[in-house]
Short mmCIF file of C-alpha atoms in Angstrom, two decimals:
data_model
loop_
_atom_site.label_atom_id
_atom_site.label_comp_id
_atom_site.label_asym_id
_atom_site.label_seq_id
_atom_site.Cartn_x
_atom_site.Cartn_y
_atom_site.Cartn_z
CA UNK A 574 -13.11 30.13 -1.52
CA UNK A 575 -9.60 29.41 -0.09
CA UNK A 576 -7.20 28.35 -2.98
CA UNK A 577 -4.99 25.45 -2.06
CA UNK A 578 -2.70 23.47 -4.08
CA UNK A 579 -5.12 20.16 -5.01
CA UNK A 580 -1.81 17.72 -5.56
CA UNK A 581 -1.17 18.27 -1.60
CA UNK A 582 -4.87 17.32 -0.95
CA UNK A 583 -5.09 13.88 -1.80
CA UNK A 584 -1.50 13.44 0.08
CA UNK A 585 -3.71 14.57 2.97
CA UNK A 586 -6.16 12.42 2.64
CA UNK A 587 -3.36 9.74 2.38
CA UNK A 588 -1.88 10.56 5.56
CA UNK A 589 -5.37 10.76 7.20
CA UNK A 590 -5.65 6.86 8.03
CA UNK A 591 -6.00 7.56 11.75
CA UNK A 592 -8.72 10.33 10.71
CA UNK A 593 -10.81 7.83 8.87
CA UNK A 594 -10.27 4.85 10.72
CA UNK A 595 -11.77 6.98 13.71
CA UNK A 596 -14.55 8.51 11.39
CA UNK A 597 -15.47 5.09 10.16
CA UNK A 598 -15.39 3.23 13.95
CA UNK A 599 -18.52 5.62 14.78
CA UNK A 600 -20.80 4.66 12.00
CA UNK A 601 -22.70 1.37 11.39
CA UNK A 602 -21.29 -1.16 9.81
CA UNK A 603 -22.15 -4.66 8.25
CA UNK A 604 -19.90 -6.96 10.86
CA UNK A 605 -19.15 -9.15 7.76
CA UNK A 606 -15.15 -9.44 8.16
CA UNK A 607 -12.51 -9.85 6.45
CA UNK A 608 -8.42 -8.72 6.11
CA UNK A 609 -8.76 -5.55 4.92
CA UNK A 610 -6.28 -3.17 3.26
CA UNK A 611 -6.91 -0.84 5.81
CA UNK A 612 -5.00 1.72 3.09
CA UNK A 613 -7.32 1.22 0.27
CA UNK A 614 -6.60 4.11 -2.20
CA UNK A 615 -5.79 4.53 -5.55
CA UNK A 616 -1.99 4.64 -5.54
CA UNK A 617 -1.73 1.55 -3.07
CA UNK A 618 -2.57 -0.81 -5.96
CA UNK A 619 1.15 -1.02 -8.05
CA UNK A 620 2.97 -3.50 -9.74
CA UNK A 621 5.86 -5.71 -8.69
CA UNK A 622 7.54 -8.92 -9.65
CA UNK A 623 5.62 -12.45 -8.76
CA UNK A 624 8.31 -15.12 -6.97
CA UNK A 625 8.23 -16.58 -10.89
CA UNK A 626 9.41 -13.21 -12.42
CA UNK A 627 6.27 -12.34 -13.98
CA UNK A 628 5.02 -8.75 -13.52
CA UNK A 629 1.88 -8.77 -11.14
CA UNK A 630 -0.57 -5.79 -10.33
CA UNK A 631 -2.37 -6.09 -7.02
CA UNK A 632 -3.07 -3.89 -4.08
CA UNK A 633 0.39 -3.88 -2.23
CA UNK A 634 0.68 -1.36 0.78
CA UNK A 635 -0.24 -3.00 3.65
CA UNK A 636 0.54 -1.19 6.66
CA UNK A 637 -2.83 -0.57 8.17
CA UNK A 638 -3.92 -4.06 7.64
CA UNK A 639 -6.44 -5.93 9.91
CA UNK A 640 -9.18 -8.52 10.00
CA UNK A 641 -12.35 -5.53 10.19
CA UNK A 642 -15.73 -4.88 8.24
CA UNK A 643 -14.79 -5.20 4.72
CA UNK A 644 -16.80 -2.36 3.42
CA UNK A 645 -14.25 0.11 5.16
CA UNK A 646 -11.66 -0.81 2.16
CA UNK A 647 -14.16 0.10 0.04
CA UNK A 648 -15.39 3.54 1.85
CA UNK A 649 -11.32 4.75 1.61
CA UNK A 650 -11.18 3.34 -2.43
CA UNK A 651 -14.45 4.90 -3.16
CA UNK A 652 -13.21 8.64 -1.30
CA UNK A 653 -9.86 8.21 -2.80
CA UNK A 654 -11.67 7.81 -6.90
CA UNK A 655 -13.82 10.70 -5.84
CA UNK A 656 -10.68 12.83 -5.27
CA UNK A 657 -8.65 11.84 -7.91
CA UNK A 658 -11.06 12.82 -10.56
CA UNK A 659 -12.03 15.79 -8.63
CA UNK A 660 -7.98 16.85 -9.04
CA UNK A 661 -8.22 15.83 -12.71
CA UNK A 662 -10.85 18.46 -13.24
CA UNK A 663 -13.84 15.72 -14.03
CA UNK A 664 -16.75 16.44 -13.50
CA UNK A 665 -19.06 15.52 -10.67
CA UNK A 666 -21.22 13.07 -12.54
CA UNK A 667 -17.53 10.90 -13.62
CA UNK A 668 -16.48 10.82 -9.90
CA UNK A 669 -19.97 9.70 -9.20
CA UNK A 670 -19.60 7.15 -12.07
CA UNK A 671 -16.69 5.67 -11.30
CA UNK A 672 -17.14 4.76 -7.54
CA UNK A 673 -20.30 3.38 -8.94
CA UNK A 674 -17.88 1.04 -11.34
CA UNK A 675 -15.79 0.41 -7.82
CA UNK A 676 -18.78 -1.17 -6.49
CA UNK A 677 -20.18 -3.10 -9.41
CA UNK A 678 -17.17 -4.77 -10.20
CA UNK A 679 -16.97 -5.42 -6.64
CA UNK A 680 -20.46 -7.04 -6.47
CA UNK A 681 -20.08 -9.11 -9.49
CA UNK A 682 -16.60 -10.12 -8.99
CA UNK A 683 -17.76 -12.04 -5.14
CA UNK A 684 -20.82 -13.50 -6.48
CA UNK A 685 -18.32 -15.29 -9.34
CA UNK A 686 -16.00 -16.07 -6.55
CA UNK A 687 -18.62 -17.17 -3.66
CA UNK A 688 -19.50 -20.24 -7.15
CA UNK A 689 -15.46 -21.24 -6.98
CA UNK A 690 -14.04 -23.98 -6.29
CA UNK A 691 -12.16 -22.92 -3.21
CA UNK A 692 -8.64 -24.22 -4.72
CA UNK A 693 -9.65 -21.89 -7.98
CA UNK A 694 -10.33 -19.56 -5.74
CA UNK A 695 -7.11 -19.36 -4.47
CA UNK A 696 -5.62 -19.03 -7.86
CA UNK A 697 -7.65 -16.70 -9.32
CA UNK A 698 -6.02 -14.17 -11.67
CA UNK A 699 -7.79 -10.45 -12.49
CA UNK A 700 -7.68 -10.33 -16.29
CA UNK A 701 -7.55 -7.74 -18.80
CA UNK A 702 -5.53 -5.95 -16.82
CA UNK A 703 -2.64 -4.97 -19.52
CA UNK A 704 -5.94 -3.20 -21.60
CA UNK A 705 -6.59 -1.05 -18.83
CA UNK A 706 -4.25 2.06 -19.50
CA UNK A 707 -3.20 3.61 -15.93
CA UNK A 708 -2.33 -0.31 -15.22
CA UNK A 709 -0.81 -0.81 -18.35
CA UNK A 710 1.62 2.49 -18.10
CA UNK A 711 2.06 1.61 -14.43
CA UNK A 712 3.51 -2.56 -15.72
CA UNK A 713 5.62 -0.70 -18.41
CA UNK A 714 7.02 1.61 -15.28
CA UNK A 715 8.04 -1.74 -13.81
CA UNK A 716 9.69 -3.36 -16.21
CA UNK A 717 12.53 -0.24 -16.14
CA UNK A 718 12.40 -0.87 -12.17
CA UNK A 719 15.26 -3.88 -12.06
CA UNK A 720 17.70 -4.21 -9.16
CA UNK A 721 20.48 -3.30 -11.42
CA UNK A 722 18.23 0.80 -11.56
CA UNK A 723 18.21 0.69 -8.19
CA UNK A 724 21.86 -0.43 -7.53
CA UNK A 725 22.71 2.54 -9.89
CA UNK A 726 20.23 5.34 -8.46
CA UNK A 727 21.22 4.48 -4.44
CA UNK A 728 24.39 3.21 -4.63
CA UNK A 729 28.09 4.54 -6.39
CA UNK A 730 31.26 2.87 -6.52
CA UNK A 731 33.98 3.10 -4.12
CA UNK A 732 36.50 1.06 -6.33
CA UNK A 733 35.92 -1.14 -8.88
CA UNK A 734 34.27 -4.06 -7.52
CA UNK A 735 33.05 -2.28 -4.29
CA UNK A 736 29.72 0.09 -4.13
CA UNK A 737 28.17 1.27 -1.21
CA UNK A 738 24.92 3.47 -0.46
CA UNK A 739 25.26 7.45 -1.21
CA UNK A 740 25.08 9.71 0.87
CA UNK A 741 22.35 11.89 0.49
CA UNK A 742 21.13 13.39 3.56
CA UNK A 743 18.63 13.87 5.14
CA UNK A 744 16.93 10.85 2.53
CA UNK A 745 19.44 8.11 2.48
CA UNK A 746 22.70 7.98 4.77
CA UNK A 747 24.86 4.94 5.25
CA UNK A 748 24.87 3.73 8.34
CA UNK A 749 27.98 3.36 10.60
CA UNK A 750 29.51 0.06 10.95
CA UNK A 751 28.38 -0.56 14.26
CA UNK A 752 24.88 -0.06 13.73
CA UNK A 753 25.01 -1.40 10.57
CA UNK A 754 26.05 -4.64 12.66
CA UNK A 755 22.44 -4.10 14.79
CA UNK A 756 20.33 -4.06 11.56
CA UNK A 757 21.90 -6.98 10.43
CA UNK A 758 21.87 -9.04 13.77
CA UNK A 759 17.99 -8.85 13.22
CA UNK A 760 18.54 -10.94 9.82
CA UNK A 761 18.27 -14.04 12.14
CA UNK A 762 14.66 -13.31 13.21
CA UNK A 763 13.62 -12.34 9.74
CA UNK A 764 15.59 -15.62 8.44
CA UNK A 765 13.25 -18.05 10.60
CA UNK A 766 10.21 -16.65 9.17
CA UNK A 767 10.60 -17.52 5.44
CA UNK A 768 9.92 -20.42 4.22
CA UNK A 769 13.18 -22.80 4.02
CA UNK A 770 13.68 -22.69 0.15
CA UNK A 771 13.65 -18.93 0.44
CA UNK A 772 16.30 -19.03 3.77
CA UNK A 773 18.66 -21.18 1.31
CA UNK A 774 18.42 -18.40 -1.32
CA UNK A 775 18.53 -15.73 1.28
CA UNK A 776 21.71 -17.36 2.16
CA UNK A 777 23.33 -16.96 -0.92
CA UNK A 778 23.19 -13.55 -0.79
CA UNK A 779 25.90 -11.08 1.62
CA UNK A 780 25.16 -8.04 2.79
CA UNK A 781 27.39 -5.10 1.61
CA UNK A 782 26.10 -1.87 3.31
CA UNK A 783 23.31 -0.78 5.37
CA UNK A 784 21.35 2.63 4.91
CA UNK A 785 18.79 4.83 6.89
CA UNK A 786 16.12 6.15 4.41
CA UNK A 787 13.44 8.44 5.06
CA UNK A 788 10.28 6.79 4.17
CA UNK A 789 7.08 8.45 2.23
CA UNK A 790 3.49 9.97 3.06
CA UNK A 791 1.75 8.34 5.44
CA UNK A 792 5.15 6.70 7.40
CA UNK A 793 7.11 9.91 7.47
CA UNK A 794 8.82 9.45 11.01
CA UNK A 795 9.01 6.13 11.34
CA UNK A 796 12.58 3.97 11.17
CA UNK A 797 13.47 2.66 7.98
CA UNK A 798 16.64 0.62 7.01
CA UNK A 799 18.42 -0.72 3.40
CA UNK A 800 20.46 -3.51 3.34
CA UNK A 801 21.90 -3.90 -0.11
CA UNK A 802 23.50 -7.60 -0.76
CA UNK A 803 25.35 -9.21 -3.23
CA UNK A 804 24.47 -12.90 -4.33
CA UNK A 805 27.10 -13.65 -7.77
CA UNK A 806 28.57 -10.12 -8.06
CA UNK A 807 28.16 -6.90 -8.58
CA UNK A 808 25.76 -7.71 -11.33
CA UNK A 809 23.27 -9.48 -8.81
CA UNK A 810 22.00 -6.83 -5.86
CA UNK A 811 19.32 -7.96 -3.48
CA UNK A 812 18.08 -4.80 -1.96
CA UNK A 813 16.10 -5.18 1.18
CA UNK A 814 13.66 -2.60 3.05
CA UNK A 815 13.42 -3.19 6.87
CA UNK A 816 10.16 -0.70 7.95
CA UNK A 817 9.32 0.02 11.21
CA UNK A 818 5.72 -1.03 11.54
CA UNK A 819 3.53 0.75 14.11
CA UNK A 820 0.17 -0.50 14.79
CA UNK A 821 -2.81 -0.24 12.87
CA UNK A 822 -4.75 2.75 13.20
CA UNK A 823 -8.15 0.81 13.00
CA UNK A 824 -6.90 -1.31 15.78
CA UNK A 825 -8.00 0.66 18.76
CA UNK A 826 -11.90 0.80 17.18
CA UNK A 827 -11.72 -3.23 16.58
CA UNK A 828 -12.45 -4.74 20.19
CA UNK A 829 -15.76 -4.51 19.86
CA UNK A 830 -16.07 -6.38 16.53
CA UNK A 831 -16.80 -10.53 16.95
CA UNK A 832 -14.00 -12.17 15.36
CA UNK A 833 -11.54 -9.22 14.60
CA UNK A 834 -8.66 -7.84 16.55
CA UNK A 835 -6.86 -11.36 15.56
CA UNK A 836 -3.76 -9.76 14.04
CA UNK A 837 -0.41 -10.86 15.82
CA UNK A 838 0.90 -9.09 18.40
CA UNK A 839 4.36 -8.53 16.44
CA UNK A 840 3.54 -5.40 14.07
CA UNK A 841 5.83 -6.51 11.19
CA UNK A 842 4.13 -9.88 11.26
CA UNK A 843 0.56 -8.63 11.13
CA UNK A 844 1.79 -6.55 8.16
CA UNK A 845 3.21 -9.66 6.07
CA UNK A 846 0.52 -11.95 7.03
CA UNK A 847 -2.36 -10.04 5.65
CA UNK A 848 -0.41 -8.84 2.79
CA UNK A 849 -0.20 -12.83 1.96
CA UNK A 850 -3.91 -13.24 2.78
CA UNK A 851 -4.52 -10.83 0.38
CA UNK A 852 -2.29 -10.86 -2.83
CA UNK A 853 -2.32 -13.57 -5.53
CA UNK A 854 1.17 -13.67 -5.02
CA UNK A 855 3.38 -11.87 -2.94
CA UNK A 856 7.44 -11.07 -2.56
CA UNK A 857 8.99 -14.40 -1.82
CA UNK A 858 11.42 -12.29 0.30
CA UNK A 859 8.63 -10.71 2.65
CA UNK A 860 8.86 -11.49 6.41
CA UNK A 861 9.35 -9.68 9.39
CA UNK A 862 11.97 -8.64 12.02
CA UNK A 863 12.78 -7.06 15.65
CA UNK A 864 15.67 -4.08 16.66
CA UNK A 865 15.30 -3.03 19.79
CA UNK A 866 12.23 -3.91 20.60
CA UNK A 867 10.91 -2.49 17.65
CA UNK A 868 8.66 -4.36 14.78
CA UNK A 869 9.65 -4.08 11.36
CA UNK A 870 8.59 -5.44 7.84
CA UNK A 871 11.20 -6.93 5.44
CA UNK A 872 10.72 -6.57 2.06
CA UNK A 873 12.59 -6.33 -1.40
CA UNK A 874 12.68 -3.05 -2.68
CA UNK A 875 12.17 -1.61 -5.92
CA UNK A 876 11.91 -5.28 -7.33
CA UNK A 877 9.81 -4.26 -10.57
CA UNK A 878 7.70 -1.92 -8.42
CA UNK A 879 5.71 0.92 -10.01
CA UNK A 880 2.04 2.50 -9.60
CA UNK A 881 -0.39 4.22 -11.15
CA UNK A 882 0.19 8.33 -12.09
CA UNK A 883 -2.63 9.49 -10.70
CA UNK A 884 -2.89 12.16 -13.95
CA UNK A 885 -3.71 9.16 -15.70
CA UNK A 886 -7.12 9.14 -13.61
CA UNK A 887 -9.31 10.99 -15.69
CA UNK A 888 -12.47 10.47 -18.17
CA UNK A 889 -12.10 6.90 -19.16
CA UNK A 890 -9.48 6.03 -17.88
CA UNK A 891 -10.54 6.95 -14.18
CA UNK A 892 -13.63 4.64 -15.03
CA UNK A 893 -11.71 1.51 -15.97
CA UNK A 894 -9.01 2.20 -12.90
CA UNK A 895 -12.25 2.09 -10.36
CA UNK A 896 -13.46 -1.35 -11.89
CA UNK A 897 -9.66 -2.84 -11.35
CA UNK A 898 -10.00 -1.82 -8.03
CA UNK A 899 -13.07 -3.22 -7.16
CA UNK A 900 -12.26 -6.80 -8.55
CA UNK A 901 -8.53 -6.70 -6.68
CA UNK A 902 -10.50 -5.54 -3.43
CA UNK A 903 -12.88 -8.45 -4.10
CA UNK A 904 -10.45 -11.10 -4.71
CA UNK A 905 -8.33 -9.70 -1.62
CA UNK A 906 -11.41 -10.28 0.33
CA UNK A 907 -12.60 -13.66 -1.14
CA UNK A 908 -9.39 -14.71 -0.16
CA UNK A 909 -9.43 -13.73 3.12
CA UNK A 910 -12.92 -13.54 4.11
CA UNK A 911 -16.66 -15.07 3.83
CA UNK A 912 -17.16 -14.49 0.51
CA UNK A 913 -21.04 -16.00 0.43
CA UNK A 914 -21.77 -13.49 3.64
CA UNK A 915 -20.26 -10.81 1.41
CA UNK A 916 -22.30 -11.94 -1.55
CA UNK A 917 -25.20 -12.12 0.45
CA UNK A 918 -25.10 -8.57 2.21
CA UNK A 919 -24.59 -6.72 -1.63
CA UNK A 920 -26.06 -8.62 -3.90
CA UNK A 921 -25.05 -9.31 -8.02
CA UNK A 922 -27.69 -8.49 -10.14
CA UNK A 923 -27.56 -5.35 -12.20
CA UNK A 924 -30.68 -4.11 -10.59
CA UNK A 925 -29.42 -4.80 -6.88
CA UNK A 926 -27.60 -1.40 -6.76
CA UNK A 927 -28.61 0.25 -3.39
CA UNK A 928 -25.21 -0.13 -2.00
CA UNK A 929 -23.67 0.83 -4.95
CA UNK A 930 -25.34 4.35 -4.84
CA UNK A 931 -24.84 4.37 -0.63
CA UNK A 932 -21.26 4.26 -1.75
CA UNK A 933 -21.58 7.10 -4.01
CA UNK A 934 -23.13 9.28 -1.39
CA UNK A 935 -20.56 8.39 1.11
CA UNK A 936 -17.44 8.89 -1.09
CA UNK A 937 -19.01 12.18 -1.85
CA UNK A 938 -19.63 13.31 1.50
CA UNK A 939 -16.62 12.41 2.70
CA UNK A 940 -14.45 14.19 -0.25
CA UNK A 941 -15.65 16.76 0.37
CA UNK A 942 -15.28 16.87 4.04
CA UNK A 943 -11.97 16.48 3.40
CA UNK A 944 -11.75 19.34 1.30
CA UNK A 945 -13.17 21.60 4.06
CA UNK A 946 -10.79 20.18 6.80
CA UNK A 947 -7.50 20.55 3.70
CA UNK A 948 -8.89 24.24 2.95
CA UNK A 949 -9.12 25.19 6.82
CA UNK A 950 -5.53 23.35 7.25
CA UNK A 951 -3.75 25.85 4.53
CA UNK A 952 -5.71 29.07 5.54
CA UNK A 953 -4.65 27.96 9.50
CA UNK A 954 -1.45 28.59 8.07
CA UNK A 955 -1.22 31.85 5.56
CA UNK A 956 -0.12 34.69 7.22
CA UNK A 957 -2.10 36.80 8.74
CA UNK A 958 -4.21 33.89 10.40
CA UNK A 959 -5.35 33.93 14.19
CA UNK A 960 -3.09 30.13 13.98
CA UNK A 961 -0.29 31.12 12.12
CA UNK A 962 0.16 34.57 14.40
CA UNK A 963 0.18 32.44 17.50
CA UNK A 964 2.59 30.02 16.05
CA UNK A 965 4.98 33.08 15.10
CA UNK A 966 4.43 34.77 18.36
CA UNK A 967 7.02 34.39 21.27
CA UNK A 968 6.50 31.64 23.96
CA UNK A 969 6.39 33.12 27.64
CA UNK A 970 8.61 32.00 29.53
#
């Protein structure tokens, strides 16, 4: 077989969205609906700081989120376990074991919910999450991640009292002052959609110095701005991240679906609004924004933010990571969702496992699909391929 290096596989399979949302829209599916994730893998579940300044760990990427069939969150978690172990070196029977985890935990965790009160509901916390040690390591991470780390690892001083962004090209490059001026002209837009408690702390704040930053797998190309403010001194940053928010890539397969395709025309907004559909509790600074005609997402960054390593995915560990994910998927869909429809497609009991082992075979199938396509993607490339001469060879003119 074709050696390829397995760390740059499952960063393929995280920039495949567009691949699987267009696998997914041509098989069957339930037509039970709900805000989905749209992103669901294992490194899109992180921790970050709750408006009351507790640590939180929830799912929290939300880029490809959209009211769809909830079972395609669980398809991309399930394919996403399957190839983390498989990088870990488990063996077939753990991957197969812990999607199968994914799915219980899913199953049990709606039945519990479709018996709340819908105002517990609402507040429901995922416990025993701190005894679970990727999540624990990844809450630990967090902690260390304070605005002050951040004003230190993107910022240096200029003169004592004034900092600005570095300049480190072609990641992060300060902005000039007149387009700094258009990224913050937007701050008026972005200002009406928080709630009015959070505009008077928003207001507190002034902005110092606006960046450009390249942004990571699956939004490499898109814009992406920092504003770093200043609220009582140097000792009190407030970075923001303004991200340039395409559409979803499930959104072209959704027309046909009753009830979905009901995310707001304005990108950024779809973005925010299922993130807070979905999340126990989410940024209090999270909102959305227009430059030139463009949607973007505004969001604090770095505030205590940290995921999972995925090295950390293996043997037990990778077992008690996939039942976390199924009761944060579960709770995200609860939320947002009809949770007895869900309840009543699966099933709870123990014995009632049939989807749990269709999910099994699908994950499977579909890691290692995307094994083949990542294996005929590097050999495309090596030299000496038919692809790889062509690309080499000169264009005529």
């Amino acid at each position: 077989s074709t050696p390829f290096p397995s760390t740059t596989l499952f960063r393929s399979f995280r920039g495949a969205v567009p691949v699987m949302a267009a696998d997914l829209a041509t098989l069957p599916n339930t037509g039970i609906l709900a805000q989905i994730c749209g992103d669901a893998h294992v490194r899109n579940l992180g921790a970050y700081a709750a408006p009351d300044g507790r640590l939180v760990f929830d799912i929290n990427d939300f880029d490809e989120t959209c009211v769809a069939p909830f079972e395609w969150d669980l398809k991309r978690m399930a394919t996403s376990l399957m190839l983390a172990g498989r990088q870990n070196g488990e063996k077939a029977s753990g991957c197969r074991e812990a999607v199968h985890v994914l799915a219980l935990s899913y199953r049990r965790l709606a039945a519990t919910l479709a018996q709340t009160p819908v105002v517990d509901l609402a507040r429901y916390q995922v416990h025993r999450l701190e005894r679970v040690t990727p999540v624990s390591e990844a809450l630990q991470k967090a902690e260390r991640e304070t605005p002050l780390s951040t004003l230190h690892s993107l910022t240096e001083s200029l003169k004592p009292g004034r900092r600005r962004f570095r300049n480190d090209p072609p990641l992060l490059t300060p902005l000039s002052p007149a387009k700094s001026r258009a990224v913050l002209a937007s701050f008026a837009v972005y200002r009406s959609c928080l709630l009015p408690e959070r505009r008077h702390f928003l207001d507190q704040y002034v902005p110092v110095d606006v960046a450009f930053k390249v942004v990571g797998t699956g939004s490499v190309g898109l814009r992406d701005y920092l504003v770093y403010l200043e609220g009582n001194g140097e000792n009190d940053p407030l970075f923001l991240q303004i991200k340039e928010e395409p559409g979803s890539a499930y959104a072209p397969y959704l027309a046909s679906q009753s009830g979905a395709g009901r995310a707001p025309a304005h990108q950024g907004q779809r973005a925010a609004e299922g993130q807070r559909a979905m999340q126990w509790q989410s940024d209090p600074f999270l909102g959305w924004t227009t430059i030139a005609n463009r949607d973007y997402l505004v969001r604090q960054l770095n505030d205590h933010k940290a995921s999972v390593d995925l090295d950390e995915l293996r043997g037990v560990g990778l077992a008690e990571y996939a039942g976390v994910c199924g009761e944060l998927l579960a709770r995200g869909h609860a939320r947002s969702g009809d949770v007895h429809l869900i309840t009543g497609y699966l099933g709870a009991g123990s014995k009632e496992d049939r989807f749990d082992e269709a999910l099994g075979s699908f994950a499977e199938a579909y890691a290692d699909q995307t094994e083949t396509d990542w294996r005929a993607l590097v050999a495309s490339r090596k030299p000496g391929s038919a692809r790889a001469k062509a690309a080499a060879s000169p264009k005529e003119k």
